[in-house]
Amino acid sequence: MNSKGVITMLINYLNYCFRQAVISVSRNRWLALVSAGMIAVSLSILGGFLLMAVNTNQVMQNIQSNLEVAVFLDDAADIPVLEKKIEQLDGISSYRFVDKHHGLQEFGRSLGDEALLEELTGERNPLPDLFRVRGVEAGLIPALADQIEQFPGVESVDYGRELAQSITRISGWLNSFSIGISILLAVGAIFLVGTAIRLSVAIRQEEIGIMKHLGASNWFIRLPFLLEGLAIGCTGTLVALATLGLGYYQFAVFLLQKSPVFFLQPVTAPAKLVLIFLSLLLLGIMMGGLGSIFSIRRFLKV
Amino acid sequence: MINMVSVSKVYKPGSAPAVSDVNLHIDQGEFIFLVGPSGAGKTTLIKLISREEMPTAGRIFFLDNDTTIYKEPELLRHRRRMGLVFQDFRLLKSKTVYENVALALEVTGRPPREIKERVPAALARVGLAGKEGSFPNELSGGEQQRVGIARAIVREPLVILADEPTGNVDRETAWGLMDLFETINQGGATVIIATHAWDLVDCLKKRVITLEKGQVIGDEQQGSYNHAH
């Protein structure tokens, strides 16, 4: 057979497969709808967890990026030398020097009434000069604090040790929990598609046997079921994405307008969101395909 | 055309062979009846020729090719050269007569235009012109078997293998089906029919291969059904 003949055969074959997939879905439309619905629910939950995970991570990062080490200096400290040493440390995102005068002003502002501290200005100011150092993540703060404390001219260091440790711990738990739940849901969804396709295959078992007798290749038999699984997976995923998209939009608008605290901001970066939605789409389609392939394998031996 | 050399088939190790040390030579254009009591190995022999089953021992040659070493592509080509007819018709109830016959062409990727030409022609050959839109359960047993035969001949195969094709139809219909097989044979196809219908076998005077307990115990040109078996 020449190449034109092969192409014509392939087109006829694909045409047949598409027709069979459409006929099969419409013949078992309730089963297909229920399966797609179950995938939609599974993927919505999975997607919800993923969105929750990225938002939690962002909140954690917001908090982490605001964690800082307060480095209190003694009066004899060589500030330019210290600044140089701090600047050269690994894991530092930013630092700033606060002299005792500005430190008093900051303290006054934190009390809500700067007038309360008027007596303590000038020579009577009891506060030391200090550096405020921020790490790139919360986990690095204790090590940074330990290093800085060893520098000459540093009297003491202070940071939210408990808070830093808690944030690192909670962040780890949330990530593990999200990954675990996501894997469970993905396996469940594959099983659901598999069940739908198995039923579809069982209904058409006689047809498969006859087709094998007529000389149909395994792929000829397999492809309509594969397309059926992909269509179910795709439909379910699109419903899930629409639901998630709408829900997340409402959530983001609400948080952007009414967030009570600075660090509670939704993830709105298109790159991150598109990546999640594309991954879900790919996952849904893959689940449909995998469910089909696993279900029809054992029916092909005639 | 078909050469079976010392062919045996054992389904379960330790059980009696379904076919034992069979040597057969079948030429192109022959009309052959396989006869023998139930369990004699007729169906197994047909399955071995169509390569639905692999022999446990021996070789089966089709057009000088050893079918026992076929891989998937050769196996598909082999099956596409055969037309199979079954006792229980094996028609798809959800498909129309036209769709049932068209399936044989669709699985080989034939273009729709060719299918539209060949399916009505095959149905006309078996006397079912005008029944294209009917569903199998709207037809008599004889008509359903004619659809099965139309599906078998629509690809113009080299060999027609029929396993008890008259087993589920009345005597008169069986005669009509045999006429049809003779016509197909006259068109050049080799026809191999496994049957219990002794009266048809005796009357048609074709080559008769008699099997018993998996062995060939008789092979006669213009033979008859051996009542002793």
mmCIF file of N, CA, C and O in Angstrom, chain B residues 31 33 35 164-167 169-179 181-182 193-206 208 223-225 227:
data_model
loop_
_atom_site.group_PDB
_atom_site.id
_atom_site.type_symbol
_atom_site.label_atom_id
_atom_site.label_comp_id
_atom_site.label_asym_id
_atom_site.label_seq_id
_atom_site.Cartn_x
_atom_site.Cartn_y
_atom_site.Cartn_z
ATOM 1 N N PHE B 31 -14.608 -27.203 -1.710
ATOM 2 C CA PHE B 31 -15.783 -27.104 -0.836
ATOM 3 C C PHE B 31 -15.706 -28.313 0.075
ATOM 4 O O PHE B 31 -15.758 -29.453 -0.381
ATOM 5 N N PHE B 33 -16.741 -30.392 3.751
ATOM 6 C CA PHE B 33 -17.530 -30.553 4.977
ATOM 7 C C PHE B 33 -16.649 -31.214 6.027
ATOM 8 O O PHE B 33 -15.967 -32.216 5.739
ATOM 9 N N VAL B 35 -17.132 -33.234 9.310
ATOM 10 C CA VAL B 35 -18.212 -33.887 10.042
ATOM 11 C C VAL B 35 -17.648 -34.732 11.176
ATOM 12 O O VAL B 35 -16.450 -35.020 11.225
ATOM 13 N N GLU B 164 -21.085 -24.854 11.980
ATOM 14 C CA GLU B 164 -22.506 -25.198 12.153
ATOM 15 C C GLU B 164 -23.415 -24.061 11.665
ATOM 16 O O GLU B 164 -24.277 -23.593 12.408
ATOM 17 N N PRO B 165 -23.288 -23.636 10.435
ATOM 18 C CA PRO B 165 -24.069 -22.482 9.999
ATOM 19 C C PRO B 165 -25.568 -22.765 9.893
ATOM 20 O O PRO B 165 -26.370 -21.827 9.889
ATOM 21 N N THR B 166 -25.930 -24.053 9.823
ATOM 22 C CA THR B 166 -27.367 -24.362 9.708
ATOM 23 C C THR B 166 -27.926 -24.897 11.020
ATOM 24 O O THR B 166 -29.047 -25.393 11.061
ATOM 25 N N GLY B 167 -27.123 -24.830 12.078
ATOM 26 C CA GLY B 167 -27.513 -25.407 13.365
ATOM 27 C C GLY B 167 -28.734 -24.757 13.990
ATOM 28 O O GLY B 167 -29.445 -25.398 14.764
ATOM 29 N N VAL B 169 -31.279 -23.136 12.215
ATOM 30 C CA VAL B 169 -32.355 -22.802 11.248
ATOM 31 C C VAL B 169 -33.076 -24.083 10.831
ATOM 32 O O VAL B 169 -32.561 -25.192 11.015
ATOM 33 N N ASP B 170 -34.281 -23.915 10.282
ATOM 34 C CA ASP B 170 -35.051 -25.110 9.887
ATOM 35 C C ASP B 170 -34.474 -25.726 8.610
ATOM 36 O O ASP B 170 -33.585 -25.155 7.964
ATOM 37 N N ARG B 171 -34.947 -26.903 8.275
ATOM 38 C CA ARG B 171 -34.406 -27.684 7.167
ATOM 39 C C ARG B 171 -34.439 -26.916 5.847
ATOM 40 O O ARG B 171 -33.463 -26.871 5.108
ATOM 41 N N GLU B 172 -35.580 -26.291 5.601
ATOM 42 C CA GLU B 172 -35.753 -25.596 4.317
ATOM 43 C C GLU B 172 -34.768 -24.421 4.202
ATOM 44 O O GLU B 172 -34.107 -24.221 3.178
ATOM 45 N N THR B 173 -34.649 -23.687 5.298
ATOM 46 C CA THR B 173 -33.717 -22.551 5.311
ATOM 47 C C THR B 173 -32.279 -23.044 5.147
ATOM 48 O O THR B 173 -31.468 -22.424 4.462
ATOM 49 N N ALA B 174 -31.987 -24.200 5.774
ATOM 50 C CA ALA B 174 -30.637 -24.774 5.685
ATOM 51 C C ALA B 174 -30.282 -25.060 4.225
ATOM 52 O O ALA B 174 -29.151 -24.784 3.790
ATOM 53 N N TRP B 175 -31.229 -25.576 3.483
ATOM 54 C CA TRP B 175 -30.973 -25.837 2.059
ATOM 55 C C TRP B 175 -30.663 -24.532 1.319
ATOM 56 O O TRP B 175 -29.755 -24.484 0.483
ATOM 57 N N GLY B 176 -31.414 -23.518 1.641
ATOM 58 C CA GLY B 176 -31.187 -22.206 1.006
ATOM 59 C C GLY B 176 -29.782 -21.678 1.308
ATOM 60 O O GLY B 176 -29.082 -21.151 0.430
ATOM 61 N N LEU B 177 -29.362 -21.890 2.572
ATOM 62 C CA LEU B 177 -28.023 -21.413 2.962
ATOM 63 C C LEU B 177 -26.937 -22.206 2.240
ATOM 64 O O LEU B 177 -25.931 -21.644 1.798
ATOM 65 N N MET B 178 -27.172 -23.524 2.091
ATOM 66 C CA MET B 178 -26.177 -24.344 1.387
ATOM 67 C C MET B 178 -26.057 -23.920 -0.077
ATOM 68 O O MET B 178 -24.958 -23.901 -0.640
ATOM 69 N N ASP B 179 -27.184 -23.593 -0.685
ATOM 70 C CA ASP B 179 -27.150 -23.073 -2.070
ATOM 71 C C ASP B 179 -26.262 -21.837 -2.134
ATOM 72 O O ASP B 179 -25.467 -21.653 -3.063
ATOM 73 N N PHE B 181 -23.809 -21.017 -0.055
ATOM 74 C CA PHE B 181 -22.391 -21.383 0.091
ATOM 75 C C PHE B 181 -21.836 -21.937 -1.226
ATOM 76 O O PHE B 181 -20.698 -21.671 -1.589
ATOM 77 N N GLU B 182 -22.658 -22.704 -1.945
ATOM 78 C CA GLU B 182 -22.206 -23.255 -3.237
ATOM 79 C C GLU B 182 -21.939 -22.127 -4.228
ATOM 80 O O GLU B 182 -20.940 -22.143 -4.957
ATOM 81 N N ILE B 193 -16.998 -26.094 5.892
ATOM 82 C CA ILE B 193 -18.177 -26.044 6.759
ATOM 83 C C ILE B 193 -18.149 -27.212 7.751
ATOM 84 O O ILE B 193 -18.070 -28.382 7.343
ATOM 85 N N ALA B 194 -18.203 -26.884 9.037
ATOM 86 C CA ALA B 194 -18.363 -27.923 10.055
ATOM 87 C C ALA B 194 -19.853 -28.094 10.268
ATOM 88 O O ALA B 194 -20.575 -27.110 10.481
ATOM 89 N N THR B 195 -20.330 -29.336 10.191
ATOM 90 C CA THR B 195 -21.782 -29.518 10.282
ATOM 91 C C THR B 195 -22.178 -30.889 10.806
ATOM 92 O O THR B 195 -21.415 -31.860 10.725
ATOM 93 N N HIS B 196 -23.424 -30.954 11.334
ATOM 94 C CA HIS B 196 -24.055 -32.224 11.716
ATOM 95 C C HIS B 196 -25.152 -32.577 10.712
ATOM 96 O O HIS B 196 -25.788 -33.613 10.843
ATOM 97 N N ALA B 197 -25.386 -31.673 9.744
ATOM 98 C CA ALA B 197 -26.533 -31.853 8.832
ATOM 99 C C ALA B 197 -26.208 -32.916 7.788
ATOM 100 O O ALA B 197 -25.820 -32.625 6.659
ATOM 101 N N TRP B 198 -26.396 -34.172 8.198
ATOM 102 C CA TRP B 198 -25.978 -35.301 7.351
ATOM 103 C C TRP B 198 -26.690 -35.306 6.008
ATOM 104 O O TRP B 198 -26.118 -35.676 4.989
ATOM 105 N N ASP B 199 -27.974 -34.913 5.995
ATOM 106 C CA ASP B 199 -28.724 -34.969 4.736
ATOM 107 C C ASP B 199 -28.141 -34.005 3.703
ATOM 108 O O ASP B 199 -28.043 -34.328 2.516
ATOM 109 N N LEU B 200 -27.710 -32.852 4.168
ATOM 110 C CA LEU B 200 -27.103 -31.868 3.255
ATOM 111 C C LEU B 200 -25.780 -32.400 2.718
ATOM 112 O O LEU B 200 -25.486 -32.327 1.524
ATOM 113 N N VAL B 201 -24.999 -32.984 3.629
ATOM 114 C CA VAL B 201 -23.678 -33.511 3.256
ATOM 115 C C VAL B 201 -23.834 -34.635 2.223
ATOM 116 O O VAL B 201 -23.160 -34.644 1.185
ATOM 117 N N ASP B 202 -24.761 -35.527 2.528
ATOM 118 C CA ASP B 202 -24.963 -36.670 1.632
ATOM 119 C C ASP B 202 -25.440 -36.236 0.256
ATOM 120 O O ASP B 202 -25.073 -36.820 -0.759
ATOM 121 N N CYS B 203 -26.241 -35.212 0.229
ATOM 122 C CA CYS B 203 -26.842 -34.797 -1.035
ATOM 123 C C CYS B 203 -25.866 -34.013 -1.922
ATOM 124 O O CYS B 203 -25.885 -34.152 -3.147
ATOM 125 N N LEU B 204 -25.018 -33.206 -1.278
ATOM 126 C CA LEU B 204 -24.189 -32.272 -2.073
ATOM 127 C C LEU B 204 -22.939 -32.918 -2.674
ATOM 128 O O LEU B 204 -22.350 -32.387 -3.612
ATOM 129 N N LYS B 205 -22.565 -34.080 -2.125
ATOM 130 C CA LYS B 205 -21.427 -34.827 -2.689
ATOM 131 C C LYS B 205 -20.151 -33.974 -2.838
ATOM 132 O O LYS B 205 -19.581 -33.827 -3.918
ATOM 133 N N LYS B 206 -19.734 -33.398 -1.742
ATOM 134 C CA LYS B 206 -18.480 -32.630 -1.705
ATOM 135 C C LYS B 206 -17.418 -33.437 -0.962
ATOM 136 O O LYS B 206 -17.698 -34.536 -0.460
ATOM 137 N N VAL B 208 -15.568 -34.689 2.049
ATOM 138 C CA VAL B 208 -16.008 -34.810 3.445
ATOM 139 C C VAL B 208 -14.828 -35.306 4.298
ATOM 140 O O VAL B 208 -14.254 -36.364 4.016
ATOM 141 N N GLY B 223 -17.767 -37.316 -0.794
ATOM 142 C CA GLY B 223 -18.062 -38.247 0.305
ATOM 143 C C GLY B 223 -19.463 -38.060 0.856
ATOM 144 O O GLY B 223 -20.278 -37.282 0.349
ATOM 145 N N SER B 224 -19.714 -38.814 1.923
ATOM 146 C CA SER B 224 -21.028 -38.701 2.585
ATOM 147 C C SER B 224 -20.813 -38.744 4.098
ATOM 148 O O SER B 224 -19.730 -39.084 4.579
ATOM 149 N N TYR B 225 -21.887 -38.402 4.803
ATOM 150 C CA TYR B 225 -21.815 -38.381 6.275
ATOM 151 C C TYR B 225 -21.813 -39.818 6.767
ATOM 152 O O TYR B 225 -22.665 -40.613 6.394
ATOM 153 N N HIS B 227 -22.775 -42.370 9.072
ATOM 154 C CA HIS B 227 -23.757 -42.476 10.153
ATOM 155 C C HIS B 227 -23.218 -43.194 11.387
ATOM 156 O O HIS B 227 -23.692 -42.989 12.491
#
